[in-house]
PDB file of C-alpha atoms and ligand atoms in Angstrom:
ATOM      1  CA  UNK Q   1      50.118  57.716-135.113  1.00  0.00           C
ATOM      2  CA  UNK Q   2      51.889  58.915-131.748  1.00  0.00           C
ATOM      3  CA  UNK Q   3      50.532  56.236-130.139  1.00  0.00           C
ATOM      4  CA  UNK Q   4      51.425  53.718-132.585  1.00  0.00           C
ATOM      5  CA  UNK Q   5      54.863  55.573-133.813  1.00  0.00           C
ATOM      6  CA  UNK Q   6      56.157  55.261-129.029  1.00  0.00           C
ATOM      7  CA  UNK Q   7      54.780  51.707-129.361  1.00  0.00           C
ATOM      8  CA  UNK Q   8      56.990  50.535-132.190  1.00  0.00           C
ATOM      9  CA  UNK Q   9      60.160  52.477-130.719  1.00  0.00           C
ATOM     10  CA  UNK Q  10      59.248  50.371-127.169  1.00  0.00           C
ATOM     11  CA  UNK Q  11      59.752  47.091-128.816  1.00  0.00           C
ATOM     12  CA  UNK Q  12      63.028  48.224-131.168  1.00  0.00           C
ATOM     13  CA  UNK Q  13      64.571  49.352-127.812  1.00  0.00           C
ATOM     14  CA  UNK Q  14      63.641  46.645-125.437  1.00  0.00           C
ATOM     15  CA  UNK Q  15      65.228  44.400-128.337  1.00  0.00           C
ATOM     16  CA  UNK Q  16      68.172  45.966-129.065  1.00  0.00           C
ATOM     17  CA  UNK Q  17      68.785  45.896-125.366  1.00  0.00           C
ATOM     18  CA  UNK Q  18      68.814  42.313-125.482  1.00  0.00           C
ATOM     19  CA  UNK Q  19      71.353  41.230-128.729  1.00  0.00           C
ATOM     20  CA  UNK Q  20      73.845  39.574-127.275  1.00  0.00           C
ATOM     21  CA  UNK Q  21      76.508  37.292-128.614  1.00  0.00           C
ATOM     22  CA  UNK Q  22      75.304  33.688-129.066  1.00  0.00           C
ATOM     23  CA  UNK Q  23      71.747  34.768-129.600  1.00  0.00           C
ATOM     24  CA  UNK Q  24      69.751  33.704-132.851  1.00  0.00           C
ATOM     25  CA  UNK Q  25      67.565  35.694-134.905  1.00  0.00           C
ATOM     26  CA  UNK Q  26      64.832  33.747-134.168  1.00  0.00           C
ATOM     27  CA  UNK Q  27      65.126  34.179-130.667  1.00  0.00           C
ATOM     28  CA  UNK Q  28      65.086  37.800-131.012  1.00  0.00           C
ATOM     29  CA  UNK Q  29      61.919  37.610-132.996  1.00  0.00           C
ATOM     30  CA  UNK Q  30      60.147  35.286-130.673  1.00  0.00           C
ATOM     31  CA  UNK Q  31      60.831  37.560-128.007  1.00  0.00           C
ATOM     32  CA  UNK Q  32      59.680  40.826-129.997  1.00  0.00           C
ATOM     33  CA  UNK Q  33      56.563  38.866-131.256  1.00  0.00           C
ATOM     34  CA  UNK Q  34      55.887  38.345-127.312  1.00  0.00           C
ATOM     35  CA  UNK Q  35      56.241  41.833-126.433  1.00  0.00           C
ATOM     36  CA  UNK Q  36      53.756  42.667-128.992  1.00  0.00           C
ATOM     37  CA  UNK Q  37      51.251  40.620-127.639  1.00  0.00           C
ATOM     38  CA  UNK Q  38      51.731  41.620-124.038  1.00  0.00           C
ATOM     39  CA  UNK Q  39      51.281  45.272-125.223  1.00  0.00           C
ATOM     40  CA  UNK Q  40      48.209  44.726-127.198  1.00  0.00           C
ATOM     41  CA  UNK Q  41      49.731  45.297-130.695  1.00  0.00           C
ATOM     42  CA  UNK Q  42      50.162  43.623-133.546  1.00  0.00           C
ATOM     43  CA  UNK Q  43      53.338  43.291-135.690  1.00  0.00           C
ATOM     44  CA  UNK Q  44      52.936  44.664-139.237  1.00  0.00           C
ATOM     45  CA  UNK Q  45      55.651  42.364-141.015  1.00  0.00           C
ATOM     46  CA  UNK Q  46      53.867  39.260-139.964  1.00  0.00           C
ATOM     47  CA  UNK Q  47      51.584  38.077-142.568  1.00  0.00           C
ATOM     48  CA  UNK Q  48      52.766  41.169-144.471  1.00  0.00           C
ATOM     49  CA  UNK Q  49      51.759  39.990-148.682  1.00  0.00           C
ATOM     50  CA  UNK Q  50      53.946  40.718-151.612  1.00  0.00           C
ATOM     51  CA  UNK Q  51      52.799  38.643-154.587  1.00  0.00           C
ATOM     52  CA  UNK Q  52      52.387  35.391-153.211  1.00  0.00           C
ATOM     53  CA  UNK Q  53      54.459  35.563-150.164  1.00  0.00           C
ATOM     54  CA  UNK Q  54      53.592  36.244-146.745  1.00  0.00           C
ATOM     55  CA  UNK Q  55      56.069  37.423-144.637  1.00  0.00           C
ATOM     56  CA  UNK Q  56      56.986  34.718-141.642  1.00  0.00           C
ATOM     57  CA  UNK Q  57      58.051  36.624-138.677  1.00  0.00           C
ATOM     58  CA  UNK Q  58      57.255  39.485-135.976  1.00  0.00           C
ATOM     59  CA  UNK Q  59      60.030  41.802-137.364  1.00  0.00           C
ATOM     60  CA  UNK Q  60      62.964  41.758-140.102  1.00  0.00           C
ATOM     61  CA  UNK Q  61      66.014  40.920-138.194  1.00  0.00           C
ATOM     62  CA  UNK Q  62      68.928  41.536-140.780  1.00  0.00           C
ATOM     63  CA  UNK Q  63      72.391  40.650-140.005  1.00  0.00           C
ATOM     64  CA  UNK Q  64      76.014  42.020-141.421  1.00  0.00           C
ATOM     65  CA  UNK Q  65      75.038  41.475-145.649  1.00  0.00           C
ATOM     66  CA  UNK Q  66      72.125  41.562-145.064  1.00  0.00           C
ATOM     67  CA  UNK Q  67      70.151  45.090-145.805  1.00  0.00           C
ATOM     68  CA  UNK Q  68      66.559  44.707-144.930  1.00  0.00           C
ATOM     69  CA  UNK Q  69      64.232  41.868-144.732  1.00  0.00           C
ATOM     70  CA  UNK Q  70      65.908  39.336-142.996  1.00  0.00           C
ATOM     71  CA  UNK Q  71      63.684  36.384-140.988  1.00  0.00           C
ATOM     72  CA  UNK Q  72      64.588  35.387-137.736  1.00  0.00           C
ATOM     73  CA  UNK Q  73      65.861  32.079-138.032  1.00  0.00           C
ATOM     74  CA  UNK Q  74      67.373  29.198-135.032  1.00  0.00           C
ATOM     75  CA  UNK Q  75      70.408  28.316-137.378  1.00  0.00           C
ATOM     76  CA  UNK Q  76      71.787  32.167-137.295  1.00  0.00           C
ATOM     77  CA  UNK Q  77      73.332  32.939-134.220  1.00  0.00           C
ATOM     78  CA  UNK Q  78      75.290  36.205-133.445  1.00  0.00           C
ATOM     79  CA  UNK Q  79      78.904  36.597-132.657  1.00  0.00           C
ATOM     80  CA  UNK Q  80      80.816  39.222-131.418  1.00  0.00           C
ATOM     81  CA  UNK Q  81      81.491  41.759-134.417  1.00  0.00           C
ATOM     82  CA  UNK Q  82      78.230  41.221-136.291  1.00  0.00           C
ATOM     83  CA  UNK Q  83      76.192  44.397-137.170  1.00  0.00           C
ATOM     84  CA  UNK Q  84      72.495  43.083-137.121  1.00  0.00           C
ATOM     85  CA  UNK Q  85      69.366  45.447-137.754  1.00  0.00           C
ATOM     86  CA  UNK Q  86      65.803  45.371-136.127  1.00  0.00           C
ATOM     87  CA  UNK Q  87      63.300  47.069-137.810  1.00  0.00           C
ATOM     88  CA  UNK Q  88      60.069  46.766-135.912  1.00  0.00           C
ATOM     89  CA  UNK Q  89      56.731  47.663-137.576  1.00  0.00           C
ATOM     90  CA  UNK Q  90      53.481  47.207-135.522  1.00  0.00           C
ATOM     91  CA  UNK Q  91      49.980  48.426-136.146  1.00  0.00           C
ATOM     92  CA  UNK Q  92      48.062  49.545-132.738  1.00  0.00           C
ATOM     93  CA  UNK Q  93      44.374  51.014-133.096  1.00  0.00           C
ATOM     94  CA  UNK Q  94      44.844  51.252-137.062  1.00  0.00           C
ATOM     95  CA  UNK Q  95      47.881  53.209-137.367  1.00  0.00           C
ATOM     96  CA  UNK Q  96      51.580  51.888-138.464  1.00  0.00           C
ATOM     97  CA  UNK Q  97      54.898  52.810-136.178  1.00  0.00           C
ATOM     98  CA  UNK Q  98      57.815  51.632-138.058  1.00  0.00           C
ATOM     99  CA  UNK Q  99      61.619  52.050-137.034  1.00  0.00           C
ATOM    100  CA  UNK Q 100      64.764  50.153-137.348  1.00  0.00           C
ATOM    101  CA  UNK Q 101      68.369  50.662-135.998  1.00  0.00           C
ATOM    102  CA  UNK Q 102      71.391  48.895-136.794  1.00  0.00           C
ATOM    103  CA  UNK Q 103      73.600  48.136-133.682  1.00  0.00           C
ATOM    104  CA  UNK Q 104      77.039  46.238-133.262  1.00  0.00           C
ATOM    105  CA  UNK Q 105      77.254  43.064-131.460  1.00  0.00           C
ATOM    106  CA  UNK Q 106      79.825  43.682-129.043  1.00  0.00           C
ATOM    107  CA  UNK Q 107      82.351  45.221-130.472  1.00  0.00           C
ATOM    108  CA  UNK Q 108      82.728  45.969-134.492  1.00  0.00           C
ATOM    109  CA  UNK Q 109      85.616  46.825-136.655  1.00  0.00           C
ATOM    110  CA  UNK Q 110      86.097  51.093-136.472  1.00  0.00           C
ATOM    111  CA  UNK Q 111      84.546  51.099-140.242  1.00  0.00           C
ATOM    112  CA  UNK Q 112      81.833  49.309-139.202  1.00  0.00           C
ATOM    113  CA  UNK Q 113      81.101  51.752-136.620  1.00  0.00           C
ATOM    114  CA  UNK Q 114      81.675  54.897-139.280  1.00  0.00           C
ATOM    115  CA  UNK Q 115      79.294  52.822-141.381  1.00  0.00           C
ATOM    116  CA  UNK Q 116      76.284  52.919-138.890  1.00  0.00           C
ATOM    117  CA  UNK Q 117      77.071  56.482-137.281  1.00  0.00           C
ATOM    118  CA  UNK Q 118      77.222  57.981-140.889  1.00  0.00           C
ATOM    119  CA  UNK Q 119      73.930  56.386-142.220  1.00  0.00           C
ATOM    120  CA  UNK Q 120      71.982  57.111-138.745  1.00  0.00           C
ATOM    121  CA  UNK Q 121      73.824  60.949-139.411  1.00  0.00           C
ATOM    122  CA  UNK Q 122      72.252  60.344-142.845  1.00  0.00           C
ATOM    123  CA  UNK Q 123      68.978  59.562-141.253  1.00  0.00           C
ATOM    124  CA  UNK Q 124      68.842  63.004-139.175  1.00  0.00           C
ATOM    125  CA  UNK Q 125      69.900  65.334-142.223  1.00  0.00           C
ATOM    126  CA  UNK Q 126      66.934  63.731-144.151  1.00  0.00           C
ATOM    127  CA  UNK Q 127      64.717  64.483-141.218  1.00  0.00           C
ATOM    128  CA  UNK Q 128      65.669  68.247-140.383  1.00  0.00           C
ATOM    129  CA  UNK Q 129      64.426  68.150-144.752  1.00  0.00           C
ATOM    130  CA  UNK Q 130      60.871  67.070-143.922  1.00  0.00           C
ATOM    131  CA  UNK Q 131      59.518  70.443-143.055  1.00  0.00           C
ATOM    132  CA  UNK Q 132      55.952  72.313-144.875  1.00  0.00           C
ATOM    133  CA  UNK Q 133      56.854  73.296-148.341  1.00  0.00           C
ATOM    134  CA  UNK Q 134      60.485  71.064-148.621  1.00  0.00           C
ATOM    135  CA  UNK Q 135      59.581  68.428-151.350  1.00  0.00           C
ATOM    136  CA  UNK Q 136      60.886  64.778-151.260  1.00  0.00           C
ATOM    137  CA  UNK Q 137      63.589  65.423-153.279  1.00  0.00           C
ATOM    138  CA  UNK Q 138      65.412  67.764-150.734  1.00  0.00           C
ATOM    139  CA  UNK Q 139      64.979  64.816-147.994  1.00  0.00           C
ATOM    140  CA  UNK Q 140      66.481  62.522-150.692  1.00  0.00           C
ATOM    141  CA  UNK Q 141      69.410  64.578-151.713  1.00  0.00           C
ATOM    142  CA  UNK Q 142      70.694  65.792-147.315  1.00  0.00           C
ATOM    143  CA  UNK Q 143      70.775  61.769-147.503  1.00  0.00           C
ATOM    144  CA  UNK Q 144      72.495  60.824-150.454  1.00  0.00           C
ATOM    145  CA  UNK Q 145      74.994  63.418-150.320  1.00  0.00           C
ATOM    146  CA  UNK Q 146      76.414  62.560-146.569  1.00  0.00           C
ATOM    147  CA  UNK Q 147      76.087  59.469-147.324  1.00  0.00           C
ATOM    148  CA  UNK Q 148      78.653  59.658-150.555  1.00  0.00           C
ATOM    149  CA  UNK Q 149      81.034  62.770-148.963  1.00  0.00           C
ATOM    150  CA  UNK Q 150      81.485  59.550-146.300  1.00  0.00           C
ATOM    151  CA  UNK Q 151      82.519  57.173-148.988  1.00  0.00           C
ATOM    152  CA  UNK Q 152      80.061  54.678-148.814  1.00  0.00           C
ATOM    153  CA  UNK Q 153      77.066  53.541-151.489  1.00  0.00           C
ATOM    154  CA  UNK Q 154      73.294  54.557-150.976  1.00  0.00           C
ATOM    155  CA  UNK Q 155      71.048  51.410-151.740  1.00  0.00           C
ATOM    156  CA  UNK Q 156      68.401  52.361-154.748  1.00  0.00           C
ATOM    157  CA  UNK Q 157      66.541  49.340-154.408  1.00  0.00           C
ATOM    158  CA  UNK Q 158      64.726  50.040-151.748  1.00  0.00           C
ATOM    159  CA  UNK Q 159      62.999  53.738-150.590  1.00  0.00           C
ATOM    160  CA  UNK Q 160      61.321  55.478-147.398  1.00  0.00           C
ATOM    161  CA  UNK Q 161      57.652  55.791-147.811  1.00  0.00           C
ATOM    162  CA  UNK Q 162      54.451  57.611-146.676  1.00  0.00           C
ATOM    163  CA  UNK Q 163      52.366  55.895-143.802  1.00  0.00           C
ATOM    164  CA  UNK Q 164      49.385  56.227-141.658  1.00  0.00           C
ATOM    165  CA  UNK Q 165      46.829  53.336-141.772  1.00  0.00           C
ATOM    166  CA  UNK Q 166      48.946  51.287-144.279  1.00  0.00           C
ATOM    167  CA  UNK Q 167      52.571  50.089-143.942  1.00  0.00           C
ATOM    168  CA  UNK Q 168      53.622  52.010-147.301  1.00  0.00           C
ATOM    169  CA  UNK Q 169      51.919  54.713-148.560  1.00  0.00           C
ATOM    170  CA  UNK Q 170      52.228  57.858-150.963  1.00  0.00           C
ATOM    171  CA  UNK Q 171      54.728  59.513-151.665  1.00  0.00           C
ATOM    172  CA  UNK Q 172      58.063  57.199-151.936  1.00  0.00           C
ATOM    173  CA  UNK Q 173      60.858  58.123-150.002  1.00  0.00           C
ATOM    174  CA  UNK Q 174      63.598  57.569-152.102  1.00  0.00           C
ATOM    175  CA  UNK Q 175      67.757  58.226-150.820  1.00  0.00           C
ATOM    176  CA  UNK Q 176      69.105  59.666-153.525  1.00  0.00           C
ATOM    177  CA  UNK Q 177      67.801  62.702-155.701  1.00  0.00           C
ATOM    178  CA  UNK Q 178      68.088  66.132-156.206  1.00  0.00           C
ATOM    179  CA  UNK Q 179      66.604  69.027-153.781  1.00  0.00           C
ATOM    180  CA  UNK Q 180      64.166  71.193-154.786  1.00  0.00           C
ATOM    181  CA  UNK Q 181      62.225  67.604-156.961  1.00  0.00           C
ATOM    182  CA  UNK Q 182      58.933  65.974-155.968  1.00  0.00           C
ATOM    183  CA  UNK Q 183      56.081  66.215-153.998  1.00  0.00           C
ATOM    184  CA  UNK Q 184      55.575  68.562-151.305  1.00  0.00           C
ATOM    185  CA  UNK Q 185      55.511  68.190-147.913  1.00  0.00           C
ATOM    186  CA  UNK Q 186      52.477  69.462-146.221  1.00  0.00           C
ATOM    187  CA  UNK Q 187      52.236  70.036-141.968  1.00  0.00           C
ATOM    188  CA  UNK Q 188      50.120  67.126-141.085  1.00  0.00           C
ATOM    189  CA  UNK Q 189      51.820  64.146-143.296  1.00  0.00           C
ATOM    190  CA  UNK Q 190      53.487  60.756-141.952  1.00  0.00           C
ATOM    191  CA  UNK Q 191      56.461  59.304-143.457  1.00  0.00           C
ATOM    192  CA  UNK Q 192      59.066  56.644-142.772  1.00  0.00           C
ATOM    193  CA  UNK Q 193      62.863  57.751-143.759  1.00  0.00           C
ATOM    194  CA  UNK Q 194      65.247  55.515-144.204  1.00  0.00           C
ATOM    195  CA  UNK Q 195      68.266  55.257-145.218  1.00  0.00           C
ATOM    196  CA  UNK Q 196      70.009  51.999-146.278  1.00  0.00           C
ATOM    197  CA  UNK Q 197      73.447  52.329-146.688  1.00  0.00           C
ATOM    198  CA  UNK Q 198      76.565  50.295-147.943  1.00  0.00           C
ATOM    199  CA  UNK Q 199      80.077  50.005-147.738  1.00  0.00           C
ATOM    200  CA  UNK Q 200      80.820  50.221-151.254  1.00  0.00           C
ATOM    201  CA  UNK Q 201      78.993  48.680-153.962  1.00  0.00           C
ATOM    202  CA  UNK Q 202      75.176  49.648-153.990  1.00  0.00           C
ATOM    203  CA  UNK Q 203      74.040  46.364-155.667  1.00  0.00           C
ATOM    204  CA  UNK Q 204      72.043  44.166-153.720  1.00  0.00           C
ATOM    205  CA  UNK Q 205      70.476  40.731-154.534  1.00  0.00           C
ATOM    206  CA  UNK Q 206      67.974  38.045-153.301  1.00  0.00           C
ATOM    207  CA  UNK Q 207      68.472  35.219-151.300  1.00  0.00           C
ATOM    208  CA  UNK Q 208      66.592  32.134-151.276  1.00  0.00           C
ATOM    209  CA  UNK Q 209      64.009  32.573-149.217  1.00  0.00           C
ATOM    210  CA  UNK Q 210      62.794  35.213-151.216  1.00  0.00           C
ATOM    211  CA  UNK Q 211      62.743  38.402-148.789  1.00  0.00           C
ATOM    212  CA  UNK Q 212      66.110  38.898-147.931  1.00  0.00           C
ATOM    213  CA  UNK Q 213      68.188  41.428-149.649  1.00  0.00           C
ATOM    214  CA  UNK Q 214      71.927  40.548-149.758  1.00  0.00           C
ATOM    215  CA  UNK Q 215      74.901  43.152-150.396  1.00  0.00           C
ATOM    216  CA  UNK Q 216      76.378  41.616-153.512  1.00  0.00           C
ATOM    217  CA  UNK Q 217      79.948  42.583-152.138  1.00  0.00           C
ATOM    218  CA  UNK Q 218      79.566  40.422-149.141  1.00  0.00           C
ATOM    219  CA  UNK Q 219      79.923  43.585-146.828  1.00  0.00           C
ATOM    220  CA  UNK Q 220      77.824  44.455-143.966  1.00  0.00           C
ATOM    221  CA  UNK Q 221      75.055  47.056-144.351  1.00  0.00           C
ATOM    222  CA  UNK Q 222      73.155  49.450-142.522  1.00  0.00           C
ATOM    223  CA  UNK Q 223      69.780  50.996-142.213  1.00  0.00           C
ATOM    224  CA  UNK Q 224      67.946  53.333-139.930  1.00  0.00           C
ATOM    225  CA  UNK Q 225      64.406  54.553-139.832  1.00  0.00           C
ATOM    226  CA  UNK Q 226      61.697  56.907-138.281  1.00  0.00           C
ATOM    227  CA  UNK Q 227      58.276  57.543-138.506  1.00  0.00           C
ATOM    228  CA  UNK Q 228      57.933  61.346-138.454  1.00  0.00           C
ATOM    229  CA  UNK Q 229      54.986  63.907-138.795  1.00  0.00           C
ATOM    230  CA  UNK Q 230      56.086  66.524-141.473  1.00  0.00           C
ATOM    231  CA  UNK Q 231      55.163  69.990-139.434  1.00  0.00           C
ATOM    232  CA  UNK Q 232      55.940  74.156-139.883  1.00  0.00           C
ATOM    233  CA  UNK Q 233      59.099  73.586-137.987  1.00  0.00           C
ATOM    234  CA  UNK Q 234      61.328  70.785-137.076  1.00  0.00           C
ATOM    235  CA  UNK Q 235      59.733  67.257-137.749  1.00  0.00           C
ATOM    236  CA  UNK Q 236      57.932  65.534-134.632  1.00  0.00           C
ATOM    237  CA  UNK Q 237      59.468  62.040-134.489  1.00  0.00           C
ATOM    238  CA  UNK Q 238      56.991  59.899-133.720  1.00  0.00           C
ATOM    239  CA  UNK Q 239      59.187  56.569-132.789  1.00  0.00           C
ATOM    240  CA  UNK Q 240      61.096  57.488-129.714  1.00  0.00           C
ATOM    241  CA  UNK Q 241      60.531  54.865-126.814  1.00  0.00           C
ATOM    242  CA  UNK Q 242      58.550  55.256-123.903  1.00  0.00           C
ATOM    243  CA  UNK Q 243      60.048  56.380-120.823  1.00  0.00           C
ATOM    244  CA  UNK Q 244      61.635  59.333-122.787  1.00  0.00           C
ATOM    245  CA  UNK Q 245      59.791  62.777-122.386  1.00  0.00           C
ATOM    246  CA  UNK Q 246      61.910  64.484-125.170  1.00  0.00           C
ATOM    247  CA  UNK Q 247      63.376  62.957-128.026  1.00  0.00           C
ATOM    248  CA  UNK Q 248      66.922  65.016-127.341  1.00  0.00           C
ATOM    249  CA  UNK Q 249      67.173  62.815-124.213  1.00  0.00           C
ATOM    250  CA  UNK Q 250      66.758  60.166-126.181  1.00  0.00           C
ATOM    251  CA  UNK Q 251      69.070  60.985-129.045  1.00  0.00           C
ATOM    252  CA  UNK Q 252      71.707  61.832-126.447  1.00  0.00           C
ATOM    253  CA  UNK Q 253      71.822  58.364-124.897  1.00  0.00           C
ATOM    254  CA  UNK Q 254      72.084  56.432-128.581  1.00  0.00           C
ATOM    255  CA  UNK Q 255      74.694  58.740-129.607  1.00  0.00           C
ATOM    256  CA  UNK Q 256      77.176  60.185-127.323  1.00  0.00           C
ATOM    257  CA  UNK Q 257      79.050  63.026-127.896  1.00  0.00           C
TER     258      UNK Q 257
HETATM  259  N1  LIG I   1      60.260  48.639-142.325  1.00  0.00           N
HETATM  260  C1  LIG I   1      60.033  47.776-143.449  1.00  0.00           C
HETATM  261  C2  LIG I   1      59.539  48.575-144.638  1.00  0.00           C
HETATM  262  O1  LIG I   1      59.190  49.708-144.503  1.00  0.00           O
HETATM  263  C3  LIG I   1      59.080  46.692-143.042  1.00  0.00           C
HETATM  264  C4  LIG I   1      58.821  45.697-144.087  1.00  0.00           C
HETATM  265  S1  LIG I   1      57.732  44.512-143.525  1.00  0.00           S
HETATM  266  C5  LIG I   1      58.076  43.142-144.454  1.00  0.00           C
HETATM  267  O2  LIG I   1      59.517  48.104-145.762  1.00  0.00           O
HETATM  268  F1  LIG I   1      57.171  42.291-144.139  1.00  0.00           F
HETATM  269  F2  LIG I   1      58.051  43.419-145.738  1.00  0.00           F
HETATM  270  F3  LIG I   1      59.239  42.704-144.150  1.00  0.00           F
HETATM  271 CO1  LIG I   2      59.628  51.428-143.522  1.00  0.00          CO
END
């Protein structure tokens, strides 16, 4: 799961590095579906089966409306003051990493930017949660309620999950609840948190193709996510890049002070 957890983070950095104005999604996915191979991994969206659909590319590149799910596609290219989120989910050796941040292309209106800084914020209360003997529910509610003392709308359509040799396992991660509800956590457990936030109404719809999730208001959206191990103390996050010894370094850079 480390292994797996560094892997994923590798590939959601490298291509966040690279968004650019002008770029398409599918551009971004060819070159994340590329980096898989090179490393020796295998991208867990890919081929990825609900009902009768297979999912068609590397990773879910979602832009502005869109929440989660989008496909990389030639005909959408980014401009300057598009949000777009990568979430990158790979399998190496067996085991799932999955992560996503949402990042600004160039530069974004100021609530934009309060959007994605609250929801990643969102993101970290749920973690510091996910400690032996918390249950779900106490993850769900440090997310919901930051999210809603900001203003903004937490998306019910979708949840966090559990994860280890599959993509989504036991127990749902849901963003909204009440502390002290659900299962609890035990040292030794993987899950995926992640928020999906939006500006104000949480409704959310489907668009044609069948996998992407559209805010019904027309306003962007954002979602963040980490694959964590559930220990005594403090969470281990398993998805911070290579080339970072400890995760505060890391954490430091994304957000500055
Ligand atoms: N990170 C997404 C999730 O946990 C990955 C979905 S893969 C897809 O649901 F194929 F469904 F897009
Ligand atoms: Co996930």
């Amino acid at each position: 799961m480390r292994r797996a957890g560094k892997s994923a983070a590798t590939v959601l950095d490298r291509l966040c590095s690279m968004v650019k104005p002008g770029m398409s999604t599918f551009e971004i996915d060819e070159a994340g579906g590329e980096l898989m191979s090179t490393m020796g991994i295998k991208s867990a969206c890919k081929g990825y089966r609900s009902g009768h659909r297979v999912f068609p590319s590397y990773t879910c590149l979602s832009v502005n409306e869109e929440v989660v799910h989008g496909i990389g596609v030639k005909e959408r290219i980014l401009k300057e003051g598009d949000v777009i989120s990568v979430d990158v989910c790979i399998r190496e050796n067996g085991f799932i990493g999955d992560n996503c941040r949402t990042i600004p292309v160039g530069k974004v209106a100021p609530e934009i930017e309060r959007l994605l800084r609250v929801t990643e914020e969102s993101l970290f209360l749920g973690i510091e949660q996910a400690v032996d003997k918390n249950r779900v529910g106490d993850v769900s509610n440090a997310v919901q309620s930051h999210v809603e003392s900001a203003g903004f709308a937490v998306i019910t359509n979708f949840v966090g999950h559990g994860v280890g040799r599959s993509l989504h396992e036991d127990p749902q991660i849901p963003n909204f609840g009440k502390s002290g509800t659900g299962m609890k956590f035990r040292k030794g457990m993987a899950i995926c948190i992640e928020p999906m936030v939006n500006i104000k109404s949480p409704q959310i719809r489907m668009a044609q193709d069948g996998w992407t999730a559209l805010a019904v208001d027309g306003l962007p959206s954002a979602h963040f996510e980490h694959t964590i191990l559930v220990d005594n103390g403090a969470a281990e996050i398993l998805t911070i890049p290579d080339g970072y010894e400890k995760a505060e370094q890391f954490f430091a850079d994304l957000l500055p002070a």
